[in-house]
Amino acid sequence: MNYRQLPPLNALRAFECAARHLSVKIAAEELCVTSGAVSQIIKLLEEHLGVKLFKRMNPRILLTQAGQDYLPVIRNAFRQIAEASRHATMSASTGILTLSVTPFFASAWLIPRLN
């Protein structure tokens, strides 16, 4: 797979958020950026894909058919990323903690505080 062909992750996040709210303003608030930034990011995503994802009807936006088709796929991809991240986190938490400390610190401070 050529990862250079993938759209930027922040553009996908902006699209999903704006599509969920059907509002650039609310998406901007959720993403902690300006409305103009969300609009610009979505425009770049549309250019990258070569298709319009939203119908702009100031001040509202509506999903085009392409946007309606794209949204569930992007949502599913985000769910898969979230699940993979949770799984990786759970797999990594084995309950073993490894520390590297000086012998003096270990004997004088750390060992007396261990259960």
Coordinates of N, CA, C and O in Angstrom, one line a residue:
M1 N 0.8 -1.2 0.0 CA 0.0 0.0 0.0 C 0.9 1.2 0.0 O 1.8 1.3 0.7
N2 N 0.5 2.2 -0.8 CA 1.3 3.5 -0.9 C 0.6 4.4 0.1 O -0.5 5.0 -0.2
Y3 N 1.2 4.7 1.2 CA 0.6 5.5 2.3 C 0.6 7.0 1.8 O -0.2 7.8 2.4
R4 N 1.3 7.4 0.8 CA 1.3 8.7 0.4 C 0.0 9.1 -0.3 O -0.3 10.2 -0.5
Q5 N -0.7 8.0 -0.8 CA -2.0 8.3 -1.4 C -3.1 8.5 -0.4 O -4.2 8.9 -0.8
L6 N -2.9 8.2 0.9 CA -3.9 8.3 1.9 C -4.1 9.8 2.2 O -3.1 10.6 2.2
P7 N -5.3 10.2 2.4 CA -5.6 11.6 2.9 C -5.0 11.8 4.3 O -4.8 10.9 5.0
P8 N -4.6 13.0 4.6 CA -4.1 13.3 5.9 C -5.2 13.0 7.0 O -6.4 13.2 6.8
L9 N -4.7 12.5 8.1 CA -5.6 12.1 9.2 C -6.4 13.2 9.7 O -7.6 13.1 10.0
N10 N -5.8 14.4 9.8 CA -6.5 15.6 10.4 C -7.6 16.0 9.4 O -8.7 16.5 9.9
A11 N -7.5 15.7 8.1 CA -8.6 16.0 7.2 C -9.7 15.1 7.4 O -10.9 15.4 7.3
L12 N -9.4 13.8 7.6 CA -10.4 12.8 7.8 C -11.2 13.1 9.1 O -12.4 13.0 9.2
R13 N -10.4 13.5 10.2 CA -11.1 13.9 11.5 C -12.0 15.1 11.3 O -13.1 15.1 11.8
A14 N -11.5 16.1 10.5 CA -12.4 17.3 10.3 C -13.6 16.9 9.5 O -14.7 17.4 9.8
F15 N -13.5 16.1 8.5 CA -14.6 15.6 7.7 C -15.6 14.9 8.6 O -16.8 15.2 8.6
E16 N -15.1 13.9 9.4 CA -16.1 13.1 10.2 C -16.8 14.0 11.2 O -18.0 13.9 11.4
C17 N -16.1 14.9 11.8 CA -16.7 15.8 12.8 C -17.7 16.7 12.2 O -18.8 16.9 12.7
A18 N -17.4 17.4 11.0 CA -18.3 18.3 10.4 C -19.5 17.5 9.9 O -20.6 18.0 9.9
A19 N -19.3 16.3 9.4 CA -20.4 15.5 8.9 C -21.3 15.0 10.0 O -22.5 15.0 9.9
R20 N -20.7 14.7 11.1 CA -21.5 14.2 12.3 C -22.4 15.4 12.8 O -23.6 15.2 13.1
H21 N -21.9 16.6 12.8 CA -22.6 17.7 13.3 C -23.4 18.5 12.2 O -24.2 19.3 12.5
L22 N -23.0 18.2 11.0 CA -23.5 19.0 9.8 C -23.3 20.5 10.1 O -24.1 21.3 9.8
S23 N -22.1 20.8 10.7 CA -21.8 22.1 11.0 C -20.3 22.3 11.1 O -19.6 21.6 11.8
V24 N -19.7 23.3 10.3 CA -18.3 23.6 10.3 C -18.0 24.2 11.7 O -17.0 24.0 12.3
K25 N -18.9 25.1 12.1 CA -18.6 25.8 13.4 C -18.5 24.9 14.6 O -17.6 25.0 15.4
I26 N -19.5 23.9 14.7 CA -19.4 23.0 15.8 C -18.2 22.1 15.7 O -17.5 21.8 16.7
A27 N -17.9 21.7 14.5 CA -16.7 20.9 14.3 C -15.4 21.6 14.7 O -14.5 21.1 15.3
A28 N -15.4 22.9 14.3 CA -14.2 23.7 14.7 C -14.1 23.8 16.2 O -13.0 23.7 16.8
E29 N -15.2 24.0 16.9 CA -15.2 24.1 18.4 C -14.7 22.7 19.0 O -13.9 22.7 19.9
E30 N -15.2 21.6 18.4 CA -14.8 20.3 19.0 C -13.3 20.0 18.7 O -12.6 19.4 19.5
L31 N -12.8 20.5 17.6 CA -11.4 20.2 17.2 C -10.5 21.3 17.7 O -9.3 21.2 17.4
C32 N -11.0 22.3 18.3 CA -10.2 23.4 18.9 C -9.4 24.2 17.8 O -8.2 24.5 17.9
V33 N -10.1 24.4 16.7 CA -9.5 25.2 15.6 C -10.6 26.2 15.1 O -11.7 26.2 15.6
T34 N -10.2 27.0 14.1 CA -11.2 28.0 13.6 C -12.1 27.3 12.6 O -11.7 26.3 12.0
S35 N -13.2 27.9 12.3 CA -14.1 27.5 11.3 C -13.4 27.5 9.9 O -13.6 26.6 9.1
G36 N -12.7 28.6 9.7 CA -11.9 28.7 8.5 C -10.9 27.6 8.3 O -10.8 27.1 7.1
A37 N -10.3 27.1 9.4 CA -9.4 26.0 9.3 C -10.1 24.7 8.9 O -9.6 24.0 8.0
V38 N -11.2 24.5 9.5 CA -12.0 23.3 9.1 C -12.4 23.3 7.7 O -12.3 22.3 6.9
S39 N -12.9 24.5 7.2 CA -13.3 24.6 5.8 C -12.2 24.4 4.9 O -12.3 23.7 3.9
Q40 N -11.0 24.9 5.2 CA -9.8 24.8 4.4 C -9.4 23.3 4.3 O -9.1 22.8 3.3
I41 N -9.4 22.6 5.5 CA -9.0 21.2 5.5 C -9.9 20.4 4.7 O -9.5 19.5 4.0
I42 N -11.2 20.6 4.8 CA -12.2 19.8 4.1 C -12.0 20.1 2.6 O -12.1 19.2 1.8
K43 N -11.8 21.3 2.2 CA -11.6 21.7 0.8 C -10.4 20.9 0.3 O -10.4 20.4 -0.8
L44 N -9.3 20.8 1.1 CA -8.1 20.1 0.6 C -8.4 18.6 0.5 O -7.9 17.9 -0.4
L45 N -9.2 18.1 1.4 CA -9.6 16.7 1.3 C -10.4 16.4 0.1 O -10.2 15.4 -0.6
E46 N -11.3 17.3 -0.2 CA -12.1 17.2 -1.4 C -11.3 17.2 -2.7 O -11.4 16.4 -3.6
E47 N -10.3 18.1 -2.7 CA -9.3 18.2 -3.8 C -8.5 16.9 -3.9 O -8.3 16.4 -5.0
H48 N -8.1 16.4 -2.8 CA -7.3 15.1 -2.7 C -8.1 14.0 -3.3 O -7.6 13.2 -4.1
L49 N -9.4 13.9 -2.9 CA -10.3 12.8 -3.4 C -10.8 13.1 -4.8 O -11.3 12.1 -5.5
G50 N -10.9 14.3 -5.2 CA -11.5 14.7 -6.5 C -13.0 14.6 -6.5 O -13.6 14.4 -7.5
V51 N -13.6 14.9 -5.3 CA -15.0 14.8 -5.2 C -15.5 15.7 -4.1 O -14.8 16.0 -3.1
K52 N -16.7 16.3 -4.3 CA -17.3 17.2 -3.3 C -18.0 16.3 -2.2 O -18.7 15.4 -2.6
L53 N -17.7 16.6 -1.0 CA -18.3 15.8 0.1 C -19.4 16.5 0.8 O -20.3 15.9 1.4
F54 N -19.5 17.9 0.6 CA -20.5 18.7 1.2 C -21.1 19.6 0.2 O -20.5 20.1 -0.7
K55 N -22.4 19.9 0.4 CA -23.1 21.0 -0.3 C -23.1 22.1 0.7 O -23.6 22.0 1.9
R56 N -22.6 23.2 0.3 CA -22.5 24.4 1.2 C -23.7 25.2 1.0 O -24.0 25.7 -0.1
M57 N -24.5 25.4 2.0 CA -25.7 26.2 2.0 C -25.7 27.1 3.2 O -26.3 26.8 4.2
N58 N -24.9 28.2 3.0 CA -24.6 29.1 4.2 C -25.9 29.4 5.0 O -26.9 29.7 4.4
P59 N -25.8 29.2 6.3 CA -24.7 28.8 7.1 C -24.6 27.2 7.3 O -23.7 26.7 8.0
R60 N -25.5 26.5 6.7 CA -25.5 25.0 6.8 C -24.7 24.3 5.8 O -24.3 24.9 4.8
I61 N -24.4 23.1 6.1 CA -23.8 22.2 5.2 C -24.6 20.9 5.2 O -25.2 20.5 6.2
L62 N -24.6 20.2 4.0 CA -25.2 18.9 3.9 C -24.3 18.0 3.2 O -23.4 18.5 2.4
L63 N -24.4 16.7 3.4 CA -23.5 15.8 2.8 C -24.0 15.5 1.3 O -25.2 15.4 1.1
T64 N -23.1 15.5 0.4 CA -23.4 15.0 -0.9 C -23.5 13.5 -0.9 O -23.3 12.9 0.2
Q65 N -23.9 12.9 -2.0 CA -24.0 11.4 -2.0 C -22.6 10.8 -1.8 O -22.5 9.9 -1.0
A66 N -21.6 11.5 -2.3 CA -20.2 11.0 -2.1 C -19.9 11.1 -0.6 O -19.3 10.1 0.0
G67 N -20.3 12.2 0.0 CA -20.0 12.3 1.5 C -20.8 11.3 2.3 O -20.3 10.8 3.3
Q68 N -22.0 11.0 1.9 CA -22.8 10.0 2.6 C -22.2 8.6 2.5 O -22.3 7.8 3.4
D69 N -21.7 8.3 1.3 CA -21.0 7.0 1.1 C -19.7 6.9 1.9 O -19.3 5.9 2.3
Y70 N -19.0 8.1 1.9 CA -17.6 8.1 2.6 C -17.7 8.0 4.1 O -16.9 7.4 4.7
L71 N -18.7 8.7 4.7 CA -18.8 8.8 6.1 C -18.8 7.5 6.9 O -18.0 7.3 7.8
P72 N -19.6 6.5 6.5 CA -19.6 5.3 7.3 C -18.3 4.5 7.2 O -17.8 3.9 8.2
V73 N -17.6 4.6 6.1 CA -16.3 4.0 5.9 C -15.3 4.6 6.8 O -14.5 4.0 7.5
I74 N -15.3 6.0 6.9 CA -14.3 6.7 7.7 C -14.6 6.4 9.2 O -13.7 6.2 10.0
R75 N -15.9 6.4 9.6 CA -16.3 6.1 11.0 C -15.8 4.7 11.4 O -15.3 4.5 12.5
N76 N -16.0 3.8 10.5 CA -15.5 2.4 10.8 C -14.0 2.4 10.9 O -13.5 1.7 11.8
A77 N -13.3 3.1 10.1 CA -11.9 3.1 10.2 C -11.4 3.7 11.5 O -10.5 3.2 12.1
F78 N -12.1 4.8 12.0 CA -11.7 5.4 13.3 C -12.1 4.4 14.4 O -11.3 4.3 15.3
R79 N -13.2 3.7 14.3 CA -13.5 2.6 15.3 C -12.4 1.6 15.3 O -12.0 1.1 16.4
Q80 N -12.0 1.1 14.2 CA -10.9 0.1 14.1 C -9.6 0.6 14.7 O -8.9 -0.1 15.4
I81 N -9.3 1.9 14.4 CA -8.1 2.5 15.0 C -8.2 2.5 16.5 O -7.3 2.2 17.3
A82 N -9.4 3.0 17.0 CA -9.6 3.1 18.5 C -9.5 1.7 19.1 O -8.9 1.5 20.2
E83 N -10.1 0.7 18.5 CA -10.1 -0.7 19.0 C -8.7 -1.2 19.0 O -8.2 -1.8 20.0
A84 N -7.9 -1.0 18.0 CA -6.5 -1.5 17.9 C -5.7 -0.8 19.0 O -4.8 -1.4 19.6
S85 N -6.0 0.5 19.2 CA -5.2 1.2 20.2 C -5.5 0.7 21.6 O -4.7 0.5 22.5
R86 N -6.8 0.4 21.9 CA -7.2 -0.2 23.2 C -6.6 -1.5 23.4 O -6.1 -1.9 24.4
H87 N -6.6 -2.3 22.3 CA -6.0 -3.7 22.4 C -4.5 -3.6 22.6 O -4.0 -4.3 23.5
A88 N -3.8 -2.7 22.0 CA -2.4 -2.5 22.2 C -2.1 -2.1 23.6 O -1.1 -2.5 24.2
T89 N -2.9 -1.2 24.1 CA -2.7 -0.7 25.5 C -2.9 -1.8 26.5 O -2.2 -2.0 27.4
M90 N -4.0 -2.6 26.3 CA -4.2 -3.7 27.2 C -3.1 -4.8 27.1 O -2.7 -5.3 28.1
S91 N -2.7 -5.0 25.9 CA -1.6 -6.0 25.7 C -0.3 -5.6 26.4 O 0.5 -6.4 26.9
A92 N -0.1 -4.3 26.4 CA 1.2 -3.7 26.9 C 1.1 -3.7 28.4 O 2.2 -3.6 29.0
S93 N 0.0 -3.7 29.0 CA -0.1 -3.6 30.5 C 0.0 -5.0 31.1 O -1.0 -5.5 31.5
T94 N 1.2 -5.4 31.3 CA 1.4 -6.8 31.8 C 1.5 -6.8 33.3 O 1.5 -7.8 33.9
G95 N 1.6 -5.6 33.9 CA 1.7 -5.5 35.4 C 3.1 -5.5 35.8 O 3.4 -5.4 37.0
I96 N 4.1 -5.6 34.9 CA 5.5 -5.6 35.3 C 6.1 -4.2 35.0 O 5.9 -3.7 33.9
L97 N 6.7 -3.7 35.9 CA 7.4 -2.4 35.8 C 8.8 -2.6 35.9 O 9.3 -3.2 36.9
T98 N 9.6 -2.1 35.0 CA 11.0 -2.2 35.0 C 11.6 -0.8 35.3 O 11.3 0.1 34.5
L99 N 12.4 -0.6 36.3 CA 13.1 0.6 36.6 C 14.6 0.5 36.6 O 15.1 -0.6 36.9
S100 N 15.2 1.5 36.2 CA 16.7 1.6 36.2 C 17.0 2.7 37.1 O 16.7 3.9 36.8
V101 N 17.6 2.4 38.3 CA 18.0 3.4 39.2 C 19.4 3.1 39.8 O 19.9 2.0 39.7
T102 N 20.0 4.1 40.4 CA 21.3 3.9 41.0 C 21.1 2.9 42.2 O 20.0 2.9 42.9
P103 N 22.1 2.2 42.6 CA 22.0 1.3 43.7 C 21.7 2.0 45.0 O 20.9 1.6 45.9
F104 N 22.3 3.2 45.2 CA 22.0 4.0 46.4 C 20.5 4.4 46.5 O 19.9 4.2 47.5
F105 N 20.0 4.9 45.4 CA 18.6 5.3 45.4 C 17.7 4.1 45.6 O 16.7 4.1 46.4
A106 N 18.0 2.9 45.0 CA 17.2 1.7 45.2 C 17.2 1.3 46.7 O 16.2 1.0 47.3
S107 N 18.4 1.3 47.3 CA 18.4 0.8 48.7 C 18.0 1.8 49.7 O 17.3 1.4 50.7
A108 N 18.2 3.0 49.5 CA 17.9 4.1 50.5 C 16.4 4.6 50.3 O 15.8 4.9 51.3
W109 N 15.9 4.6 49.2 CA 14.6 5.2 49.0 C 13.5 4.2 48.4 O 12.4 4.1 49.0
L110 N 13.9 3.6 47.3 CA 12.9 2.8 46.6 C 12.4 1.5 47.3 O 11.3 1.3 47.5
I111 N 13.4 0.7 47.7 CA 13.0 -0.6 48.3 C 12.2 -0.4 49.6 O 11.2 -1.2 49.8
P112 N 12.5 0.5 50.5 CA 11.6 0.7 51.7 C 10.2 1.1 51.3 O 9.3 0.8 52.1
R113 N 9.9 1.6 50.1 CA 8.6 2.0 49.8 C 7.8 0.9 49.0 O 6.6 1.1 48.7
L114 N 8.5 -0.1 48.6 CA 7.8 -1.2 47.8 C 6.9 -2.1 48.7 O 7.3 -2.3 49.8
N115 N 5.8 -2.5 48.2 CA 4.9 -3.4 49.0 C 5.5 -4.8 49.0 O 6.0 -5.3 48.1

